[in-house]
């Protein structure tokens, strides 16, 4: 029972629902004729808890797939690598700039995560990065961080 | 007569060269994202939402609408040739479409798909032109209780029609409402669930949530298992279906069109449900149902007609009531809002050029799609051969750029990653993202109308049942909630969910 994925899913949302109820009360419920800022949160939190209890009840009665089965055969290193690369990209985006960050991200994805021929990866990364940069900044007038290349790009 | 005058005004707008160009870009991109597995109309429209700012409102919205109905056409190409749906509404086309391709009849399958889509799309636009003005006149009488109940009905129906557990779908809708309410309270100016982050005072953006839940999560899901794609290698040949094909498919097209249109109007309905319902209906009505799954052309024609008619029908609640019936329309609502426009009953009188311009552009776009999908089919087959390992880094880059451009804030990129991970886990645990996103958009309107109703009635909840339209909506919502308790309906719903899986 403890390995039942449905149970854990339900418990997670039950905790979130309880937090929403608490937050709603904290914001102030107001009166029925003048509902406060927390009124909707409070009642939706209660609804969430009720539904989460329904999911938990269903898991206890009918069971559910074990947690491990959800990850069977999963190529999770690739998934973790993409998430990690996106986070690193976000951290460096403003300081390092769009062009270096995007080039590095695309090359990392095509060299290490799901590899393609390294020469093809370079061509795709360079064309895509500079193409998007030109389309956005020159055509659509959308500002992208220049970062390290601020002096060169103006 | 008013309708003809309106359409005349609409064509004057839609035929302007710049709007023709935006319409073409929209249907082209729509077909492209329909063809490419792993990116659908929701991701593409989120991505291009900031781009609409660079032109006039009508140009931007014409383009966004084109992406939606264009993707309905493109999705079938991938279903037929690769046996992987290009987007969700084409899942069911895989069954008989790919089987036809394996039997060397890819051409007639693709041709029938495009022609059925064209016929249904045209019907839906004509029906939209006729129904929308009448509904808009009725909708003027809607007050906060009616809007609240109608939105509640939409969320309930969407949850009812979702795959798997209805409790999970409703739970996702509740989470979506909570997320939609984050930020400054419009009435009291109190910060709500902002955790002292300035970036959250205006609420979480729609684009990072959608790109995370649909774009990044889809990529993570595709990467976590080996994606097998094998494009049919045989020559596609003549696209025009034979007389026997037409005879077999004509009623399926008609039934799929009518069914799809009404399911499209229904709040919470949409193209996916329409295509499945049409397939089930055709199989039930067939003289020899055993042919289905073995290359029956009705199994391609009916669902393709239904999903295109539903795409047209879905514009009705948005344009006449200002309520998006599905996630794609929620994004279109976002496009209206960023241009300072509020779709609804007054739009037809205040901005008839915009309303009829969009409708007229759909006639033109539908004709463009026929050209894009019949003679240019070879080009889309080449696109299909692009390896996913090159495609996914590019999609990720477009997601990041789209999210950053929508709010000019790196914070949104982190929000996208967070929702990407959440969306990935939700798929693993069997929770659907669609109710969450629709509720996220409807949440602030839902709360606003609830509070206004309670203020109007001095805190009396009977206001929701005293008004007939509101009462009908609530009864229907209650029926949808209670339906799974009836064993026969529960079995039917479980069967539909199993089919969709």
Tab-separated table of N, CA and C in Angstrom, chain B residues 2-158:
chain	number	residue	atom	x	y	z
B	2	UNK	N	-28.191	41.504	-42.196
B	2	UNK	CA	-27.125	42.024	-41.334
B	2	UNK	C	-25.882	41.154	-41.447
B	3	UNK	N	-26.154	39.849	-41.553
B	3	UNK	CA	-25.038	38.903	-41.617
B	3	UNK	C	-24.251	39.113	-42.903
B	4	UNK	N	-24.964	39.291	-44.016
B	4	UNK	CA	-24.281	39.501	-45.302
B	4	UNK	C	-23.487	40.802	-45.277
B	5	UNK	N	-24.098	41.839	-44.687
B	5	UNK	CA	-23.390	43.128	-44.594
B	5	UNK	C	-22.147	42.966	-43.724
B	6	UNK	N	-22.328	42.233	-42.622
B	6	UNK	CA	-21.194	41.986	-41.727
B	6	UNK	C	-20.089	41.223	-42.422
B	7	UNK	N	-20.502	40.184	-43.162
B	7	UNK	CA	-19.495	39.392	-43.885
B	7	UNK	C	-18.770	40.228	-44.930
B	8	UNK	N	-19.532	41.127	-45.580
B	8	UNK	CA	-18.908	42.017	-46.569
B	8	UNK	C	-17.840	42.865	-45.905
B	9	UNK	N	-18.196	43.411	-44.742
B	9	UNK	CA	-17.232	44.217	-43.982
B	9	UNK	C	-16.036	43.358	-43.570
B	10	UNK	N	-16.343	42.118	-43.174
B	10	UNK	CA	-15.289	41.197	-42.754
B	10	UNK	C	-14.317	40.890	-43.873
B	11	UNK	N	-14.842	40.622	-45.068
B	11	UNK	CA	-13.959	40.312	-46.198
B	11	UNK	C	-13.100	41.522	-46.568
B	12	UNK	N	-13.663	42.728	-46.380
B	12	UNK	CA	-12.865	43.926	-46.663
B	12	UNK	C	-11.641	43.972	-45.738
B	13	UNK	N	-11.825	43.510	-44.501
B	13	UNK	CA	-10.700	43.469	-43.545
B	13	UNK	C	-9.770	42.302	-43.881
B	14	UNK	N	-10.376	41.115	-44.069
B	14	UNK	CA	-9.557	39.902	-44.246
B	14	UNK	C	-8.765	39.913	-45.546
B	15	UNK	N	-9.268	40.621	-46.552
B	15	UNK	CA	-8.573	40.616	-47.848
B	15	UNK	C	-7.484	41.685	-47.955
B	16	UNK	N	-7.309	42.463	-46.891
B	16	UNK	CA	-6.182	43.406	-46.908
B	16	UNK	C	-4.885	42.588	-47.000
B	17	UNK	N	-3.922	43.030	-47.817
B	17	UNK	CA	-2.720	42.209	-48.030
B	17	UNK	C	-2.043	41.769	-46.732
B	18	UNK	N	-1.949	42.656	-45.756
B	18	UNK	CA	-1.247	42.292	-44.516
B	18	UNK	C	-2.007	41.194	-43.771
B	19	UNK	N	-3.351	41.278	-43.795
B	19	UNK	CA	-4.134	40.256	-43.107
B	19	UNK	C	-4.103	38.921	-43.853
B	20	UNK	N	-4.040	39.000	-45.184
B	20	UNK	CA	-3.887	37.768	-45.968
B	20	UNK	C	-2.559	37.098	-45.622
B	21	UNK	N	-1.526	37.940	-45.471
B	21	UNK	CA	-0.206	37.395	-45.134
B	21	UNK	C	-0.238	36.725	-43.757
B	22	UNK	N	-0.837	37.419	-42.756
B	22	UNK	CA	-0.916	36.844	-41.404
B	22	UNK	C	-1.755	35.565	-41.414
B	23	UNK	N	-2.817	35.562	-42.206
B	23	UNK	CA	-3.667	34.365	-42.302
B	23	UNK	C	-2.851	33.203	-42.873
B	24	UNK	N	-2.075	33.501	-43.904
B	24	UNK	CA	-1.259	32.446	-44.522
B	24	UNK	C	-0.208	31.939	-43.525
B	25	UNK	N	0.457	32.899	-42.834
B	25	UNK	CA	1.468	32.483	-41.841
B	25	UNK	C	0.809	31.588	-40.787
B	26	UNK	N	-0.385	31.996	-40.337
B	26	UNK	CA	-1.093	31.234	-39.305
B	26	UNK	C	-1.409	29.820	-39.758
B	27	UNK	N	-2.017	29.679	-40.941
B	27	UNK	CA	-2.398	28.322	-41.376
B	27	UNK	C	-1.164	27.489	-41.733
B	28	UNK	N	-0.106	28.167	-42.207
B	28	UNK	CA	1.132	27.439	-42.528
B	28	UNK	C	1.758	26.893	-41.246
B	29	UNK	N	1.893	27.788	-40.249
B	29	UNK	CA	2.480	27.340	-38.974
B	29	UNK	C	1.571	26.286	-38.331
B	30	UNK	N	0.257	26.503	-38.433
B	30	UNK	CA	-0.698	25.540	-37.882
B	30	UNK	C	-0.495	24.161	-38.499
B	31	UNK	N	-0.375	24.118	-39.834
B	31	UNK	CA	-0.166	22.832	-40.499
B	31	UNK	C	1.163	22.233	-40.056
B	32	UNK	N	2.184	23.088	-39.963
B	32	UNK	CA	3.515	22.609	-39.565
B	32	UNK	C	3.473	21.984	-38.167
B	33	UNK	N	2.877	22.701	-37.200
B	33	UNK	CA	2.851	22.145	-35.835
B	33	UNK	C	1.901	20.951	-35.744
B	34	UNK	N	0.902	20.929	-36.636
B	34	UNK	CA	0.039	19.758	-36.694
B	34	UNK	C	0.809	18.555	-37.190
B	35	UNK	N	1.656	18.776	-38.191
B	35	UNK	CA	2.443	17.687	-38.768
B	35	UNK	C	3.490	17.184	-37.776
B	36	UNK	N	4.138	18.111	-37.076
B	36	UNK	CA	5.236	17.722	-36.189
B	36	UNK	C	4.711	17.154	-34.878
B	37	UNK	N	5.051	15.908	-34.556
B	37	UNK	CA	4.647	15.401	-33.240
B	37	UNK	C	5.475	16.086	-32.159
B	38	UNK	N	4.910	16.324	-31.013
B	38	UNK	CA	5.682	16.928	-29.925
B	38	UNK	C	5.452	18.406	-29.786
B	39	UNK	N	4.803	19.033	-30.736
B	39	UNK	CA	4.428	20.440	-30.570
B	39	UNK	C	3.037	20.597	-31.185
B	40	UNK	N	2.121	21.139	-30.403
B	40	UNK	CA	0.735	21.264	-30.861
B	40	UNK	C	0.316	22.717	-30.967
B	41	UNK	N	-0.956	22.951	-31.273
B	41	UNK	CA	-1.406	24.340	-31.427
B	41	UNK	C	-1.270	25.156	-30.149
B	42	UNK	N	-1.421	24.491	-28.985
B	42	UNK	CA	-1.333	25.238	-27.717
B	42	UNK	C	0.068	25.830	-27.558
B	43	UNK	N	1.091	24.990	-27.775
B	43	UNK	CA	2.475	25.483	-27.635
B	43	UNK	C	2.758	26.546	-28.684
B	44	UNK	N	2.338	26.292	-29.919
B	44	UNK	CA	2.656	27.239	-30.996
B	44	UNK	C	1.981	28.579	-30.758
B	45	UNK	N	0.742	28.545	-30.296
B	45	UNK	CA	0.045	29.815	-30.065
B	45	UNK	C	0.643	30.571	-28.885
B	46	UNK	N	1.073	29.838	-27.848
B	46	UNK	CA	1.726	30.507	-26.710
B	46	UNK	C	2.999	31.192	-27.184
B	47	UNK	N	3.702	30.448	-28.027
B	47	UNK	CA	4.981	30.934	-28.530
B	47	UNK	C	4.816	32.225	-29.322
B	48	UNK	N	3.745	32.274	-30.099
B	48	UNK	CA	3.563	33.403	-31.005
B	48	UNK	C	2.686	34.506	-30.416
B	49	UNK	N	2.208	34.307	-29.190
B	49	UNK	CA	1.371	35.334	-28.550
B	49	UNK	C	2.076	36.696	-28.532
B	50	UNK	N	3.367	36.743	-28.133
B	50	UNK	CA	4.040	38.062	-28.127
B	50	UNK	C	4.195	38.652	-29.531
B	51	UNK	N	4.287	37.778	-30.523
B	51	UNK	CA	4.473	38.260	-31.893
B	51	UNK	C	3.260	39.059	-32.360
B	52	UNK	N	2.068	38.707	-31.849
B	52	UNK	CA	0.855	39.402	-32.290
B	52	UNK	C	0.887	40.878	-31.906
B	53	UNK	N	1.736	41.218	-30.927
B	53	UNK	CA	1.820	42.619	-30.483
B	53	UNK	C	2.391	43.526	-31.569
B	54	UNK	N	3.156	42.918	-32.488
B	54	UNK	CA	3.832	43.756	-33.481
B	54	UNK	C	2.885	44.246	-34.582
B	55	UNK	N	1.679	43.706	-34.672
B	55	UNK	CA	0.743	44.136	-35.720
B	55	UNK	C	-0.552	44.648	-35.126
B	56	UNK	N	-1.561	44.802	-35.978
B	56	UNK	CA	-2.870	45.248	-35.485
B	56	UNK	C	-3.566	44.061	-34.806
B	57	UNK	N	-4.577	44.344	-33.960
B	57	UNK	CA	-5.264	43.233	-33.280
B	57	UNK	C	-5.835	42.225	-34.271
B	58	UNK	N	-6.462	42.729	-35.352
B	58	UNK	CA	-7.094	41.769	-36.281
B	58	UNK	C	-6.058	40.866	-36.937
B	59	UNK	N	-4.884	41.449	-37.291
B	59	UNK	CA	-3.842	40.625	-37.920
B	59	UNK	C	-3.389	39.521	-36.969
B	60	UNK	N	-3.121	39.911	-35.718
B	60	UNK	CA	-2.627	38.957	-34.720
B	60	UNK	C	-3.627	37.848	-34.461
B	61	UNK	N	-4.883	38.229	-34.319
B	61	UNK	CA	-5.897	37.224	-33.967
B	61	UNK	C	-6.213	36.337	-35.167
B	62	UNK	N	-6.178	36.920	-36.358
B	62	UNK	CA	-6.365	36.107	-37.574
B	62	UNK	C	-5.266	35.040	-37.655
B	63	UNK	N	-4.042	35.436	-37.323
B	63	UNK	CA	-2.927	34.480	-37.365
B	63	UNK	C	-3.116	33.374	-36.318
B	64	UNK	N	-3.473	33.793	-35.092
B	64	UNK	CA	-3.648	32.800	-34.016
B	64	UNK	C	-4.762	31.811	-34.355
B	65	UNK	N	-5.871	32.338	-34.882
B	65	UNK	CA	-6.983	31.458	-35.248
B	65	UNK	C	-6.531	30.491	-36.344
B	66	UNK	N	-5.748	30.995	-37.286
B	66	UNK	CA	-5.241	30.154	-38.386
B	66	UNK	C	-4.383	29.013	-37.873
B	67	UNK	N	-3.593	29.283	-36.837
B	67	UNK	CA	-2.753	28.214	-36.268
B	67	UNK	C	-3.647	27.086	-35.748
B	68	UNK	N	-4.734	27.478	-35.090
B	68	UNK	CA	-5.605	26.467	-34.486
B	68	UNK	C	-6.246	25.581	-35.550
B	69	UNK	N	-6.983	26.205	-36.484
B	69	UNK	CA	-7.665	25.315	-37.426
B	69	UNK	C	-6.692	24.692	-38.425
B	70	UNK	N	-5.555	25.349	-38.642
B	70	UNK	CA	-4.525	24.757	-39.501
B	70	UNK	C	-3.942	23.486	-38.907
B	71	UNK	N	-3.787	23.488	-37.578
B	71	UNK	CA	-3.195	22.314	-36.925
B	71	UNK	C	-4.118	21.105	-37.033
B	72	UNK	N	-5.426	21.370	-37.121
B	72	UNK	CA	-6.381	20.258	-37.263
B	72	UNK	C	-6.139	19.533	-38.595
B	73	UNK	N	-5.794	20.308	-39.635
B	73	UNK	CA	-5.503	19.700	-40.930
B	73	UNK	C	-4.188	18.907	-40.860
B	74	UNK	N	-3.159	19.576	-40.331
B	74	UNK	CA	-1.818	18.993	-40.370
B	74	UNK	C	-1.680	17.724	-39.555
B	75	UNK	N	-2.423	17.661	-38.439
B	75	UNK	CA	-2.283	16.527	-37.529
B	75	UNK	C	-2.546	15.193	-38.201
B	76	UNK	N	-3.452	15.193	-39.164
B	76	UNK	CA	-3.835	13.919	-39.788
B	76	UNK	C	-2.700	13.356	-40.648
B	77	UNK	N	-1.869	14.223	-41.225
B	77	UNK	CA	-0.776	13.752	-42.090
B	77	UNK	C	0.143	12.808	-41.311
B	78	UNK	N	0.520	13.239	-40.100
B	78	UNK	CA	1.409	12.425	-39.273
B	78	UNK	C	0.710	11.144	-38.837
B	79	UNK	N	-0.579	11.273	-38.498
B	79	UNK	CA	-1.330	10.087	-38.068
B	79	UNK	C	-1.336	9.041	-39.167
B	80	UNK	N	-1.587	9.486	-40.393
B	80	UNK	CA	-1.724	8.539	-41.507
B	80	UNK	C	-0.366	7.953	-41.906
B	81	UNK	N	0.658	8.807	-41.987
B	81	UNK	CA	1.935	8.331	-42.533
B	81	UNK	C	2.864	7.706	-41.492
B	82	UNK	N	2.740	8.137	-40.233
B	82	UNK	CA	3.705	7.671	-39.228
B	82	UNK	C	3.044	6.866	-38.116
B	83	UNK	N	1.723	6.939	-38.027
B	83	UNK	CA	1.006	6.286	-36.939
B	83	UNK	C	1.293	6.946	-35.593
B	84	UNK	N	1.722	8.215	-35.620
B	84	UNK	CA	1.857	9.013	-34.393
B	84	UNK	C	1.004	10.254	-34.622
B	85	UNK	N	0.075	10.561	-33.720
B	85	UNK	CA	-0.756	11.736	-33.962
B	85	UNK	C	0.061	13.029	-33.890
B	86	UNK	N	-0.096	13.885	-34.896
B	86	UNK	CA	0.606	15.171	-34.882
B	86	UNK	C	0.102	16.038	-33.753
B	87	UNK	N	-1.172	15.947	-33.456
B	87	UNK	CA	-1.734	16.610	-32.270
B	87	UNK	C	-2.925	15.783	-31.787
B	88	UNK	N	-3.407	16.101	-30.565
B	88	UNK	CA	-4.325	15.190	-29.867
B	88	UNK	C	-5.589	14.862	-30.662
B	89	UNK	N	-6.104	15.835	-31.423
B	89	UNK	CA	-7.372	15.596	-32.122
B	89	UNK	C	-7.228	14.598	-33.272
B	90	UNK	N	-5.997	14.239	-33.615
B	90	UNK	CA	-5.797	13.295	-34.721
B	90	UNK	C	-5.447	11.892	-34.236
B	91	UNK	N	-5.552	11.671	-32.930
B	91	UNK	CA	-5.195	10.354	-32.376
B	91	UNK	C	-5.983	9.257	-33.092
B	92	UNK	N	-7.288	9.492	-33.226
B	92	UNK	CA	-8.165	8.451	-33.736
B	92	UNK	C	-7.960	8.205	-35.244
B	93	UNK	N	-7.404	9.211	-35.926
B	93	UNK	CA	-7.148	9.057	-37.369
B	93	UNK	C	-6.055	8.019	-37.621
B	94	UNK	N	-5.186	7.812	-36.615
B	94	UNK	CA	-4.117	6.810	-36.746
B	94	UNK	C	-4.701	5.441	-37.073
B	95	UNK	N	-5.842	5.121	-36.437
B	95	UNK	CA	-6.327	3.741	-36.468
B	95	UNK	C	-6.567	3.269	-37.911
B	96	UNK	N	-7.441	3.967	-38.613
B	96	UNK	CA	-7.734	3.522	-39.978
B	96	UNK	C	-6.866	4.218	-41.019
B	97	UNK	N	-6.442	5.454	-40.718
B	97	UNK	CA	-5.617	6.198	-41.672
B	97	UNK	C	-4.293	5.499	-41.922
B	98	UNK	N	-3.621	5.086	-40.848
B	98	UNK	CA	-2.322	4.435	-41.018
B	98	UNK	C	-2.496	3.056	-41.657
B	99	UNK	N	-3.587	2.410	-41.297
B	99	UNK	CA	-3.851	1.097	-41.898
B	99	UNK	C	-4.040	1.234	-43.406
B	100	UNK	N	-4.748	2.291	-43.819
B	100	UNK	CA	-4.902	2.537	-45.262
B	100	UNK	C	-3.533	2.761	-45.909
B	101	UNK	N	-2.664	3.535	-45.215
B	101	UNK	CA	-1.328	3.812	-45.758
B	101	UNK	C	-0.535	2.518	-45.906
B	102	UNK	N	-0.669	1.622	-44.932
B	102	UNK	CA	0.056	0.341	-44.988
B	102	UNK	C	-0.440	-0.518	-46.153
B	103	UNK	N	-1.701	-0.302	-46.518
B	103	UNK	CA	-2.258	-1.061	-47.646
B	103	UNK	C	-1.977	-0.372	-48.986
B	104	UNK	N	-1.140	0.690	-48.955
B	104	UNK	CA	-0.793	1.394	-50.189
B	104	UNK	C	-1.815	2.438	-50.585
B	105	UNK	N	-2.709	2.842	-49.626
B	105	UNK	CA	-3.733	3.833	-49.941
B	105	UNK	C	-3.537	5.104	-49.125
B	106	UNK	N	-2.256	5.493	-48.957
B	106	UNK	CA	-1.973	6.723	-48.202
B	106	UNK	C	-2.565	7.933	-48.917
B	107	UNK	N	-2.494	7.947	-50.243
B	107	UNK	CA	-3.001	9.080	-51.030
B	107	UNK	C	-4.469	9.356	-50.766
B	108	UNK	N	-5.363	8.359	-51.019
B	108	UNK	CA	-6.781	8.608	-50.740
B	108	UNK	C	-7.053	8.962	-49.272
B	109	UNK	N	-6.278	8.376	-48.335
B	109	UNK	CA	-6.491	8.694	-46.915
B	109	UNK	C	-6.163	10.167	-46.660
B	110	UNK	N	-5.031	10.622	-47.203
B	110	UNK	CA	-4.641	12.023	-47.018
B	110	UNK	C	-5.622	12.954	-47.732
B	111	UNK	N	-6.014	12.560	-48.948
B	111	UNK	CA	-6.945	13.379	-49.718
B	111	UNK	C	-8.289	13.482	-49.030
B	112	UNK	N	-8.805	12.354	-48.576
B	112	UNK	CA	-10.109	12.355	-47.900
B	112	UNK	C	-10.041	13.181	-46.617
B	113	UNK	N	-8.926	13.041	-45.916
B	113	UNK	CA	-8.757	13.802	-44.685
B	113	UNK	C	-8.811	15.306	-44.972
B	114	UNK	N	-8.101	15.751	-46.007
B	114	UNK	CA	-8.072	17.184	-46.335
B	114	UNK	C	-9.439	17.654	-46.824
B	115	UNK	N	-10.086	16.842	-47.654
B	115	UNK	CA	-11.371	17.277	-48.222
B	115	UNK	C	-12.474	17.263	-47.162
B	116	UNK	N	-12.468	16.255	-46.298
B	116	UNK	CA	-13.460	16.213	-45.213
B	116	UNK	C	-13.235	17.383	-44.266
B	117	UNK	N	-11.975	17.680	-44.001
B	117	UNK	CA	-11.646	18.817	-43.133
B	117	UNK	C	-12.154	20.111	-43.761
B	118	UNK	N	-11.957	20.238	-45.072
B	118	UNK	CA	-12.376	21.455	-45.758
B	118	UNK	C	-13.900	21.600	-45.703
B	119	UNK	N	-14.607	20.511	-46.008
B	119	UNK	CA	-16.076	20.569	-46.009
B	119	UNK	C	-16.591	20.927	-44.614
B	120	UNK	N	-16.042	20.266	-43.592
B	120	UNK	CA	-16.515	20.501	-42.230
B	120	UNK	C	-16.134	21.902	-41.751
B	121	UNK	N	-14.923	22.311	-42.084
B	121	UNK	CA	-14.471	23.645	-41.691
B	121	UNK	C	-15.350	24.711	-42.302
B	122	UNK	N	-15.716	24.527	-43.574
B	122	UNK	CA	-16.567	25.507	-44.251
B	122	UNK	C	-17.951	25.537	-43.613
B	123	UNK	N	-18.504	24.354	-43.326
B	123	UNK	CA	-19.815	24.296	-42.670
B	123	UNK	C	-19.755	25.038	-41.328
B	124	UNK	N	-18.695	24.784	-40.569
B	124	UNK	CA	-18.587	25.381	-39.228
B	124	UNK	C	-18.524	26.908	-39.317
B	125	UNK	N	-17.836	27.412	-40.322
B	125	UNK	CA	-17.725	28.871	-40.439
B	125	UNK	C	-19.070	29.480	-40.831
B	126	UNK	N	-19.797	28.795	-41.752
B	126	UNK	CA	-21.123	29.304	-42.132
B	126	UNK	C	-22.040	29.285	-40.899
B	127	UNK	N	-21.993	28.189	-40.152
B	127	UNK	CA	-22.823	28.087	-38.949
B	127	UNK	C	-22.423	29.141	-37.917
B	128	UNK	N	-21.116	29.387	-37.802
B	128	UNK	CA	-20.634	30.423	-36.883
B	128	UNK	C	-21.205	31.785	-37.289
B	129	UNK	N	-21.203	32.067	-38.585
B	129	UNK	CA	-21.733	33.347	-39.073
B	129	UNK	C	-23.212	33.487	-38.739
B	130	UNK	N	-23.948	32.374	-38.770
B	130	UNK	CA	-25.391	32.440	-38.544
B	130	UNK	C	-25.746	32.432	-37.058
B	131	UNK	N	-25.025	31.609	-36.297
B	131	UNK	CA	-25.406	31.409	-34.880
B	131	UNK	C	-24.891	32.537	-33.989
B	132	UNK	N	-23.669	32.998	-34.254
B	132	UNK	CA	-23.030	33.944	-33.334
B	132	UNK	C	-23.841	35.223	-33.113
B	133	UNK	N	-24.361	35.867	-34.157
B	133	UNK	CA	-25.101	37.110	-33.897
B	133	UNK	C	-26.315	36.890	-32.993
B	134	UNK	N	-27.029	35.780	-33.186
B	134	UNK	CA	-28.211	35.496	-32.362
B	134	UNK	C	-27.798	35.274	-30.908
B	135	UNK	N	-26.767	34.453	-30.737
B	135	UNK	CA	-26.317	34.148	-29.374
B	135	UNK	C	-25.800	35.407	-28.677
B	136	UNK	N	-25.144	36.269	-29.432
B	136	UNK	CA	-24.616	37.504	-28.838
B	136	UNK	C	-25.757	38.383	-28.324
B	137	UNK	N	-26.873	38.412	-29.059
B	137	UNK	CA	-28.024	39.217	-28.612
B	137	UNK	C	-28.581	38.653	-27.302
B	138	UNK	N	-28.616	37.324	-27.205
B	138	UNK	CA	-29.116	36.687	-25.973
B	138	UNK	C	-28.146	36.961	-24.823
B	139	UNK	N	-26.861	36.900	-25.138
B	139	UNK	CA	-25.836	36.997	-24.092
B	139	UNK	C	-25.773	38.373	-23.442
B	140	UNK	N	-26.333	39.379	-24.105
B	140	UNK	CA	-26.324	40.720	-23.498
B	140	UNK	C	-27.063	40.697	-22.160
B	141	UNK	N	-28.051	39.806	-22.055
B	141	UNK	CA	-28.849	39.735	-20.822
B	141	UNK	C	-28.133	38.975	-19.707
B	142	UNK	N	-26.958	38.422	-19.978
B	142	UNK	CA	-26.238	37.644	-18.958
B	142	UNK	C	-25.689	38.567	-17.861
B	143	UNK	N	-25.876	38.146	-16.621
B	143	UNK	CA	-25.294	38.877	-15.494
B	143	UNK	C	-24.260	38.001	-14.806
B	144	UNK	N	-23.682	38.490	-13.692
B	144	UNK	CA	-22.660	37.687	-13.000
B	144	UNK	C	-23.096	36.269	-12.641
B	145	UNK	N	-24.347	36.042	-12.167
B	145	UNK	CA	-24.695	34.651	-11.818
B	145	UNK	C	-24.659	33.727	-13.035
B	146	UNK	N	-25.144	34.233	-14.194
B	146	UNK	CA	-25.152	33.406	-15.409
B	146	UNK	C	-23.719	33.083	-15.837
B	147	UNK	N	-22.868	34.091	-15.804
B	147	UNK	CA	-21.472	33.851	-16.210
B	147	UNK	C	-20.796	32.852	-15.274
B	148	UNK	N	-21.031	33.025	-13.976
B	148	UNK	CA	-20.417	32.117	-13.002
B	148	UNK	C	-20.862	30.673	-13.271
B	149	UNK	N	-22.173	30.495	-13.442
B	149	UNK	CA	-22.700	29.135	-13.612
B	149	UNK	C	-22.233	28.525	-14.928
B	150	UNK	N	-22.161	29.352	-15.966
B	150	UNK	CA	-21.727	28.837	-17.275
B	150	UNK	C	-20.264	28.385	-17.220
B	151	UNK	N	-19.438	29.175	-16.528
B	151	UNK	CA	-18.020	28.795	-16.421
B	151	UNK	C	-17.873	27.518	-15.586
B	152	UNK	N	-18.673	27.440	-14.535
B	152	UNK	CA	-18.653	26.235	-13.699
B	152	UNK	C	-19.054	25.016	-14.532
B	153	UNK	N	-20.061	25.199	-15.379
B	153	UNK	CA	-20.505	24.110	-16.259
B	153	UNK	C	-19.375	23.695	-17.201
B	154	UNK	N	-18.687	24.679	-17.773
B	154	UNK	CA	-17.581	24.383	-18.687
B	154	UNK	C	-16.507	23.548	-18.020
B	155	UNK	N	-16.130	23.943	-16.811
B	155	UNK	CA	-15.079	23.207	-16.094
B	155	UNK	C	-15.549	21.801	-15.732
B	156	UNK	N	-16.819	21.703	-15.359
B	156	UNK	CA	-17.341	20.385	-14.977
B	156	UNK	C	-17.380	19.455	-16.186
B	157	UNK	N	-17.849	19.984	-17.323
B	157	UNK	CA	-17.931	19.132	-18.520
B	157	UNK	C	-16.529	18.714	-18.957
B	158	UNK	N	-15.592	19.657	-18.914
B	158	UNK	CA	-14.221	19.312	-19.309
B	158	UNK	C	-13.684	18.184	-18.425
